[in-house]
Tab-separated table of C-alpha atoms in Angstrom:
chain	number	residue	atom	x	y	z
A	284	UNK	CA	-13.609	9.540	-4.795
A	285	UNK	CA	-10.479	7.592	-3.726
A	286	UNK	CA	-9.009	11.091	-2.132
A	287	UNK	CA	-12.261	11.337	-0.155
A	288	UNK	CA	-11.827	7.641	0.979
A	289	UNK	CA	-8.168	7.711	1.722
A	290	UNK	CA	-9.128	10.812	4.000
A	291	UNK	CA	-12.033	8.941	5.216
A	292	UNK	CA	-9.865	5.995	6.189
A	293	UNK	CA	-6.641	7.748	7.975
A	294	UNK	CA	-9.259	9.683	10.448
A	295	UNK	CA	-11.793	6.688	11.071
A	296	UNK	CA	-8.724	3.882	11.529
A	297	UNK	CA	-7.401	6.505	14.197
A	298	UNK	CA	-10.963	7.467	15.632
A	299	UNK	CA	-10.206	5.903	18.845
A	300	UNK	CA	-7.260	7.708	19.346
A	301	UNK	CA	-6.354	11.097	20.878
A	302	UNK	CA	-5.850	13.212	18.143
A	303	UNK	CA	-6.405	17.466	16.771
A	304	UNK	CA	-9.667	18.609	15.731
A	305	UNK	CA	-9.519	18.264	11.584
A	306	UNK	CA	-12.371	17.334	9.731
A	307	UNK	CA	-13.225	16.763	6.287
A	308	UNK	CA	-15.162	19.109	4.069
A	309	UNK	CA	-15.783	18.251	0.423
A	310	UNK	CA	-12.742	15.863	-0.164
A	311	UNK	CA	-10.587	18.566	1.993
A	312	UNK	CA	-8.921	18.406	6.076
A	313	UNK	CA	-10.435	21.477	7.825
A	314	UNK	CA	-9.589	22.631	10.995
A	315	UNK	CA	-13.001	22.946	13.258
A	316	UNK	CA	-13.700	26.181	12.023
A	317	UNK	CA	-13.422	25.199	8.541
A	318	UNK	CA	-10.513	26.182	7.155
A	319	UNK	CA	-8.312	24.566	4.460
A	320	UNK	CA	-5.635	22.495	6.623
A	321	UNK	CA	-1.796	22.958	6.333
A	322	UNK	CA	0.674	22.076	8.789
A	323	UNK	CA	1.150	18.332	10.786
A	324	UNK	CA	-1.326	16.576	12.222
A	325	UNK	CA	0.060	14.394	15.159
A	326	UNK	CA	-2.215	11.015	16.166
A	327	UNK	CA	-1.419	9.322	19.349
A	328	UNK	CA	-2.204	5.905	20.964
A	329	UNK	CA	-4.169	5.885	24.340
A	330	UNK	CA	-0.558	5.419	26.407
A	331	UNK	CA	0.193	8.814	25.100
A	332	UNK	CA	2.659	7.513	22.527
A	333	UNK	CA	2.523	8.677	18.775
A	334	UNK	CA	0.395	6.786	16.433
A	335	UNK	CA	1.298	8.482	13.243
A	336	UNK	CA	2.458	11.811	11.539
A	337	UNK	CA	1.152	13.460	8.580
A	338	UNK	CA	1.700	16.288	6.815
A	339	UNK	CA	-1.063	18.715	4.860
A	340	UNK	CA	-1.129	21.092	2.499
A	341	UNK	CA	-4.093	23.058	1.587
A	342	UNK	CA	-6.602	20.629	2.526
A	343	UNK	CA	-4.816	17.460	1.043
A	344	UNK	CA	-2.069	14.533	2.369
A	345	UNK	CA	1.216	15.513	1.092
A	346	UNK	CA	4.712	14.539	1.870
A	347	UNK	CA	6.235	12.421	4.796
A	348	UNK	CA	3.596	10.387	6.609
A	349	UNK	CA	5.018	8.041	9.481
A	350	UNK	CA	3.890	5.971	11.739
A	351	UNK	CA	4.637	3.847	14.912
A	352	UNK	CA	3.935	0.970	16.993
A	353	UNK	CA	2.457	1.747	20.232
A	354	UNK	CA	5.167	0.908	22.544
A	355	UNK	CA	7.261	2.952	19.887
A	356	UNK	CA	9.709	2.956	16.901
A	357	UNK	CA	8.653	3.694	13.801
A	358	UNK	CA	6.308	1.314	11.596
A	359	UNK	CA	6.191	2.575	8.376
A	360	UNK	CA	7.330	5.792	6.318
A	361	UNK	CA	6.344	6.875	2.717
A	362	UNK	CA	4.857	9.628	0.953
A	363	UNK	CA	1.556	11.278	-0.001
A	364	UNK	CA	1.086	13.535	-3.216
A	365	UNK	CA	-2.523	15.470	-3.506
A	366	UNK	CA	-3.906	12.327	-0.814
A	367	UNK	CA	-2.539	9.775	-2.842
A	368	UNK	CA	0.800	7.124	-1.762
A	369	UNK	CA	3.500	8.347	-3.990
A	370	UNK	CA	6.895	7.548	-3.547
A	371	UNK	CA	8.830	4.958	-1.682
A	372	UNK	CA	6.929	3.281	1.193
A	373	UNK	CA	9.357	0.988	3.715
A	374	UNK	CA	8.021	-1.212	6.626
A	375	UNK	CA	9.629	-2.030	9.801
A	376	UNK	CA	9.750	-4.602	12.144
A	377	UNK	CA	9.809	-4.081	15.964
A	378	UNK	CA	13.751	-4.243	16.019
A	379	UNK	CA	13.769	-1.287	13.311
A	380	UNK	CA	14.746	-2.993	10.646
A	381	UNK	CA	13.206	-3.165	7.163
A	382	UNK	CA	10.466	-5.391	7.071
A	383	UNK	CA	9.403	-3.960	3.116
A	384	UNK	CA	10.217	-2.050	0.703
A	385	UNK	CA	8.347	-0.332	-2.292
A	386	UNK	CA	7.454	2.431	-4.614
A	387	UNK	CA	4.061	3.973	-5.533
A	388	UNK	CA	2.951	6.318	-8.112
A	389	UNK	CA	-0.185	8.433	-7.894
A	390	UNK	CA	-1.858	5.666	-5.277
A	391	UNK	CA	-0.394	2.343	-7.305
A	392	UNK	CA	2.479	0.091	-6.417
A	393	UNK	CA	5.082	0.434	-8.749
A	394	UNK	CA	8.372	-1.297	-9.486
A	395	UNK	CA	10.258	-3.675	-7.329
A	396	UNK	CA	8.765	-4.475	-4.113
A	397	UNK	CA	10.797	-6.569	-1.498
A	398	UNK	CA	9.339	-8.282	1.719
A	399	UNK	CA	12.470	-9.165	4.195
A	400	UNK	CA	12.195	-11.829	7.203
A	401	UNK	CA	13.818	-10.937	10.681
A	402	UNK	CA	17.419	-11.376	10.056
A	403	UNK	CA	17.395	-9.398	6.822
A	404	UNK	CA	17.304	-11.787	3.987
A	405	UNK	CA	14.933	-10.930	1.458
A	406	UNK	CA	12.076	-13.721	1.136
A	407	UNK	CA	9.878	-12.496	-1.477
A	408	UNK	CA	10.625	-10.136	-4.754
A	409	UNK	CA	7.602	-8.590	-6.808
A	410	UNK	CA	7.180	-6.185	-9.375
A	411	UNK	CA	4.614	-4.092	-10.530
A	412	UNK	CA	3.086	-1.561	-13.454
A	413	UNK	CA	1.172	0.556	-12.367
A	414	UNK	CA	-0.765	-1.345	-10.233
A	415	UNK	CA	-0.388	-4.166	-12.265
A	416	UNK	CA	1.341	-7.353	-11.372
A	417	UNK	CA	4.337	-7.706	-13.625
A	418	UNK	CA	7.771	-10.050	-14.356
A	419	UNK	CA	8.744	-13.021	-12.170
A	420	UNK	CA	7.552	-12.832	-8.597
A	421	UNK	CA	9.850	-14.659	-6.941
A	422	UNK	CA	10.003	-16.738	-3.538
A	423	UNK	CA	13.181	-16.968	-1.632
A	424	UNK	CA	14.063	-19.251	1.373
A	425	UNK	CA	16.405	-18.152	4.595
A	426	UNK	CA	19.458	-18.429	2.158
A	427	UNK	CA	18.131	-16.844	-1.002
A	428	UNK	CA	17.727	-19.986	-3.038
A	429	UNK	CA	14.699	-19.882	-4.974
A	430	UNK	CA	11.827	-21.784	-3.425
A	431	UNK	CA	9.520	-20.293	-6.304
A	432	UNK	CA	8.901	-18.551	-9.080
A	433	UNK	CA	5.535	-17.118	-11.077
A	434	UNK	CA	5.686	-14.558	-14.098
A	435	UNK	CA	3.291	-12.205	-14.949
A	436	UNK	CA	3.125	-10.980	-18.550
């Protein structure tokens, strides 16, 4: 159910934008005519500019996915594994630089998960288990000193 609803989602958040003919048959991307999708499948923003990349194989999100503001540069890179986020995800800001940073496994955040602010420094450090929140969360300020702290058993 969450494959069909992560392949729900990435067509229906894009449905206003120019993009191939793919749709979804039984939990699977089709082309038109119905058969099992492999290859990339490019979205683009009304200006023309791309919206997002993915990649498919046999029917289901795998590898690379990217995707990009609309006046360009990329917004945010990670992974897919049989539809579901797996590997490490990273956000940008408009200036390219790494907004956050994190890992999934099979559709979960996993490990260490960083949020930076505009010059770089790191503001906010979490950690998860499988999904679950985990270890001090921590708050930094524009120097790194701790502002806050919460632990989660």
């Amino acid at each position: 159910m969450l494959r069909l609803l992560t392949i729900s989602f990435l067509f229906f958040c894009f449905s206003g934008l120019k993009s191939q003919d793919l749709i979804e048959v039984n939990g699977l991307v089709c082309t038109s005519d119905s058969l099992v999708f492999t290859g990339e499948k490019l979205v683009y923003f009304h200006n023309g500019n791309l919206a997002a990349r993915y990649q498919f194989e046999n029917g289901l999100l795998n590898e690379q996915v990217v995707f990009y503001f609309e006046g360009g540069g990329i917004r945010e890179t990670g992974h897919y594994l049989n539809n579901e986020k797996h590997g490490v995800w990273t956000s940008y800001n408009q200036k390219g630089e790494v907004a956050a940073k994190g890992e999934f496994i099979e559709g979960e955040k996993d490990g260490r998960w960083l949020v930076f602010d505009e010059k770089g420094t790191c503001r906010l450090e979490v950690f998860y288990d499988i999904g679950k929140p985990m270890g001090y969360w921590t708050l930094f300020n524009e120097v790194a000193d701790v502002l806050d702290s919460r632990y989660y058993p």
